[in-house]
Structures are given as structure tokens and as C-alpha cells.
mmCIF file of C-alpha atoms in Angstrom:
data_model
loop_
_atom_site.group_PDB
_atom_site.id
_atom_site.type_symbol
_atom_site.label_atom_id
_atom_site.label_comp_id
_atom_site.label_asym_id
_atom_site.label_seq_id
_atom_site.Cartn_x
_atom_site.Cartn_y
_atom_site.Cartn_z
ATOM 1 C CA MET A 1 13.812 169.939 139.219
ATOM 2 C CA LYS A 2 12.495 168.638 136.494
ATOM 3 C CA LYS A 3 10.305 170.640 135.157
ATOM 4 C CA LEU A 4 13.207 174.097 135.894
ATOM 5 C CA ILE A 5 15.485 172.811 133.968
ATOM 6 C CA PHE A 6 12.916 172.361 131.320
ATOM 7 C CA CYS A 7 11.688 176.246 131.237
ATOM 8 C CA CYS A 8 15.364 176.969 131.769
ATOM 9 C CA LEU A 9 15.755 174.862 127.609
ATOM 10 C CA VAL A 10 12.672 176.572 126.674
ATOM 11 C CA VAL A 11 13.789 180.310 127.570
ATOM 12 C CA LEU A 12 17.338 179.281 126.377
ATOM 13 C CA MET A 13 16.101 178.325 123.323
ATOM 14 C CA GLY A 14 14.050 180.625 122.437
ATOM 15 C CA ALA A 15 16.310 183.383 123.603
ATOM 16 C CA CYS A 16 19.364 181.793 120.575
ATOM 17 C CA LYS A 17 16.640 181.780 118.105
ATOM 18 C CA ASP A 18 17.473 184.050 115.166
ATOM 19 C CA ASP A 19 14.627 186.037 114.709
ATOM 20 C CA LYS A 20 16.891 188.690 112.034
ATOM 21 C CA LYS A 21 14.996 187.392 108.848
ATOM 22 C CA ASP A 22 16.875 189.328 105.512
ATOM 23 C CA PRO A 23 13.978 190.501 103.668
ATOM 24 C CA GLU A 24 14.882 188.860 100.217
ATOM 25 C CA PRO A 25 16.038 191.902 98.137
ATOM 26 C CA GLU A 26 13.498 193.787 95.463
ATOM 27 C CA VAL A 27 14.572 191.678 92.032
ATOM 28 C CA ASP A 28 15.696 194.376 88.917
ATOM 29 C CA TYR A 29 13.552 193.816 86.240
ATOM 30 C CA ALA A 30 14.492 197.067 84.260
ATOM 31 C CA LYS A 31 17.494 195.071 83.836
ATOM 32 C CA ASP A 32 16.100 193.136 81.175
ATOM 33 C CA LEU A 33 14.140 195.021 79.537
ATOM 34 C CA VAL A 34 17.592 197.503 77.825
ATOM 35 C CA GLY A 35 18.610 197.614 74.414
ATOM 36 C CA VAL A 36 17.910 199.281 71.761
ATOM 37 C CA TYR A 37 14.183 198.507 69.752
ATOM 38 C CA GLU A 38 12.624 199.931 66.388
ATOM 39 C CA THR A 39 9.669 199.740 64.250
ATOM 40 C CA THR A 40 8.115 200.945 61.470
ATOM 41 C CA THR A 41 4.355 201.936 60.460
ATOM 42 C CA VAL A 42 2.264 202.862 57.579
ATOM 43 C CA GLU A 43 -0.968 204.653 57.805
ATOM 44 C CA ALA A 44 -2.645 207.675 56.153
ATOM 45 C CA GLY A 45 -0.289 208.617 53.612
ATOM 46 C CA VAL A 46 2.638 209.011 56.863
ATOM 47 C CA SER A 47 5.593 206.317 57.006
ATOM 48 C CA SER A 48 7.230 206.313 60.257
ATOM 49 C CA ASN A 49 10.220 204.894 62.108
ATOM 50 C CA HIS A 50 10.010 204.216 65.306
ATOM 51 C CA LYS A 51 13.347 203.440 67.577
ATOM 52 C CA TRP A 52 13.654 203.497 71.258
ATOM 53 C CA GLU A 53 17.216 203.049 72.981
ATOM 54 C CA VAL A 54 16.144 201.843 76.586
ATOM 55 C CA THR A 55 19.095 202.201 79.319
ATOM 56 C CA THR A 56 18.372 201.626 83.390
ATOM 57 C CA GLU A 57 19.961 204.386 85.963
ATOM 58 C CA VAL A 58 17.673 202.910 89.485
ATOM 59 C CA LYS A 59 16.247 199.678 89.991
ATOM 60 C CA ASN A 60 12.838 198.823 88.216
ATOM 61 C CA GLN A 61 12.942 201.656 86.198
ATOM 62 C CA LEU A 62 13.408 202.746 82.818
ATOM 63 C CA ASN A 63 14.705 206.288 80.699
ATOM 64 C CA ILE A 64 13.403 205.183 76.841
ATOM 65 C CA LYS A 65 14.824 207.586 74.060
ATOM 66 C CA TYR A 66 11.991 207.574 72.403
ATOM 67 C CA THR A 67 12.372 209.249 68.108
ATOM 68 C CA LYS A 68 9.630 209.163 65.497
ATOM 69 C CA ASN A 69 10.823 209.843 62.146
ATOM 70 C CA SER A 70 8.057 210.582 59.808
ATOM 71 C CA LYS A 71 7.566 210.996 56.013
ATOM 72 C CA VAL A 72 3.766 212.683 55.649
ATOM 73 C CA SER A 73 2.918 212.864 52.163
ATOM 74 C CA VAL A 74 0.548 215.141 50.421
ATOM 75 C CA PRO A 75 -0.235 215.415 47.231
ATOM 76 C CA GLY A 76 2.903 217.472 45.659
ATOM 77 C CA SER A 77 5.400 217.344 48.160
ATOM 78 C CA THR A 78 6.907 214.844 50.746
ATOM 79 C CA PHE A 79 7.798 216.470 54.374
ATOM 80 C CA ASP A 80 10.213 214.963 56.891
ATOM 81 C CA VAL A 81 9.174 215.148 61.180
ATOM 82 C CA THR A 82 11.487 214.265 63.293
ATOM 83 C CA GLN A 83 10.280 214.043 66.850
ATOM 84 C CA GLU A 84 11.875 212.730 70.054
ATOM 85 C CA PHE A 85 9.946 211.847 73.376
ATOM 86 C CA PRO A 86 12.434 211.982 76.102
ATOM 87 C CA LEU A 87 10.627 209.291 78.982
ATOM 88 C CA VAL A 88 12.431 209.666 82.361
ATOM 89 C CA ALA A 89 10.358 208.017 84.614
ATOM 90 C CA VAL A 90 8.606 204.152 83.176
ATOM 91 C CA LYS A 91 8.366 201.469 85.551
ATOM 92 C CA ALA A 92 9.086 198.404 85.008
ATOM 93 C CA THR A 93 6.569 196.359 87.127
ATOM 94 C CA ALA A 94 7.261 192.535 86.408
ATOM 95 C CA GLN A 95 9.931 190.858 84.545
ATOM 96 C CA ASP A 96 8.010 191.478 81.051
ATOM 97 C CA THR A 97 6.321 194.146 81.568
ATOM 98 C CA PHE A 98 6.533 198.021 82.526
ATOM 99 C CA GLU A 99 4.200 200.769 82.643
ATOM 100 C CA ILE A 100 4.428 204.170 80.415
ATOM 101 C CA ASN A 101 2.811 207.145 82.273
ATOM 102 C CA GLU A 102 4.252 210.162 81.842
ATOM 103 C CA LYS A 103 3.844 214.064 80.573
ATOM 104 C CA VAL A 104 6.792 214.407 77.826
ATOM 105 C CA ASP A 105 7.873 217.616 75.996
ATOM 106 C CA VAL A 106 8.635 216.700 72.442
ATOM 107 C CA THR A 107 11.628 217.972 70.390
ATOM 108 C CA GLN A 108 10.553 218.219 66.891
ATOM 109 C CA ASN A 109 11.931 219.586 63.551
ATOM 110 C CA VAL A 110 8.636 221.014 62.847
ATOM 111 C CA GLY A 111 6.212 223.839 64.538
ATOM 112 C CA GLY A 112 5.745 224.628 67.980
ATOM 113 C CA ALA A 113 6.803 223.314 70.737
ATOM 114 C CA LEU A 114 4.331 220.402 71.796
ATOM 115 C CA ASN A 115 3.356 218.768 74.993
ATOM 116 C CA VAL A 116 2.028 215.370 75.085
ATOM 117 C CA ARG A 117 0.824 212.362 77.842
ATOM 118 C CA LEU A 118 2.341 209.038 76.768
ATOM 119 C CA SER A 119 0.575 206.198 78.169
ATOM 120 C CA GLY A 120 0.593 202.327 78.145
ATOM 121 C CA ILE A 121 1.265 199.387 79.825
ATOM 122 C CA GLY A 122 3.843 197.403 77.119
ATOM 123 C CA SER A 123 5.357 194.230 77.554
ATOM 124 C CA ARG A 124 8.466 191.934 76.873
ATOM 125 C CA VAL A 125 7.759 188.693 74.486
ATOM 126 C CA VAL A 126 10.172 186.561 72.174
ATOM 127 C CA ASN A 127 8.514 186.481 68.452
ATOM 128 C CA GLY A 128 7.908 183.394 66.064
ATOM 129 C CA SER A 129 11.613 184.090 64.931
ATOM 130 C CA GLY A 130 13.109 183.833 67.994
ATOM 131 C CA VAL A 131 13.561 188.341 68.462
ATOM 132 C CA PRO A 132 12.850 190.095 71.543
ATOM 133 C CA GLN A 133 9.930 192.867 71.246
ATOM 134 C CA ILE A 134 8.214 194.763 73.042
ATOM 135 C CA ASN A 135 4.641 195.429 72.144
ATOM 136 C CA ILE A 136 2.615 198.142 73.516
ATOM 137 C CA THR A 137 -0.182 200.309 72.606
ATOM 138 C CA LEU A 138 0.609 203.816 73.470
ATOM 139 C CA LYS A 139 -1.642 206.514 73.759
ATOM 140 C CA PHE A 140 -0.818 210.384 72.830
ATOM 141 C CA SER A 141 -3.421 212.587 75.006
ATOM 142 C CA GLU A 142 -3.378 216.253 76.024
ATOM 143 C CA SER A 143 -1.402 217.454 73.368
ATOM 144 C CA SER A 144 -0.589 221.542 73.494
ATOM 145 C CA ALA A 145 -1.364 221.652 70.045
ATOM 146 C CA GLY A 146 -4.625 220.548 70.646
ATOM 147 C CA ALA A 147 -4.816 217.533 68.625
ATOM 148 C CA ALA A 148 -6.813 214.857 68.873
ATOM 149 C CA ASN A 149 -5.963 212.207 71.321
ATOM 150 C CA VAL A 150 -4.567 209.116 69.630
ATOM 151 C CA GLU A 151 -3.756 205.564 70.318
ATOM 152 C CA GLN A 152 -1.447 203.504 68.591
ATOM 153 C CA TYR A 153 -0.179 199.735 68.440
ATOM 154 C CA LEU A 154 3.242 198.836 67.908
ATOM 155 C CA GLU A 155 5.737 195.946 68.037
ATOM 156 C CA PHE A 156 9.636 197.092 68.425
ATOM 157 C CA LYS A 157 11.540 194.590 68.115
ATOM 158 C CA LYS A 158 15.225 194.298 69.159
ATOM 159 C CA LYS A 159 18.558 194.935 67.070
#
């Protein structure tokens, strides 16, 4: 009889056990990266202001409106070039990192249509002055204009 009661208790305890474990919700890393970031570069007679307006609408996915305003100096004249790169599928892969890998139709104020693949892995850090910034080596490739592939290291500071 004791064995029967013990068996019933074991079966009853097993039946009452809560097998439903709620899965932990996926963390949204994208929201920590939202904001406006800017940087300036000077290379071979070209001064460029880079601006990223980072937003998010979907968990762990960023939208980046990347605007690059450049002043190109050649002997006797200076040209202003504005390019906009709409990045719509940037993946936030961890708390302070994200990955860009998409083909973009670039809007620009000079020349014809331009189609570029942008890729790179960015990381958000806090610099020595206490200002959040994004560091990334951005690769520009597969240009529809036939230009050479370019890599550029950028440090965007949050505004």
C-alpha cells in the first residue's frame, strides 16, 4: 500500500509540474544605437562631412539615412557633392555592434545614377571625452559607375 501511495504521489507531482517555461524575450539592441552621428574626413583634396540619422522600426534592425557632403578642390575650382545612401536593413547583432551589408541606390546632386554595395561591422563605444560614437570600416564596392572599391575608417560622434 505504501508503494502504491508513493507511486501515486510521484505521478501526481509529475502531472503538476509546470513544463511551460516562458522563453526569454529577444533583446532589442537597435534602440541603444538610435540617434544622429557625424564626422568629418579630409583626403586628397576632398573634405567630407558624414552624417548618420539612425532610427529603428523593427526589433534589432536599424534604418540609417547616410548623407555625405563633400567639397572637391581641383586647381581653379571647388565642387560641392551631396550623396544620400538610404540603408534600410542594418542588423543590430549585439548590444553595441551592428552589420551593414546592402546594395544601395545612391541619390546625388552630380553625375548619373549610382548603385553601391555598402558593407562593414560597426561598434558603439564611449570615447575618452565621454561621448558615444560609432566606429566602422565602411566598404564601398560594386559601383555602377565603375569606380574602384574603397574602404574608409570612420568615427561618428553622437550629436
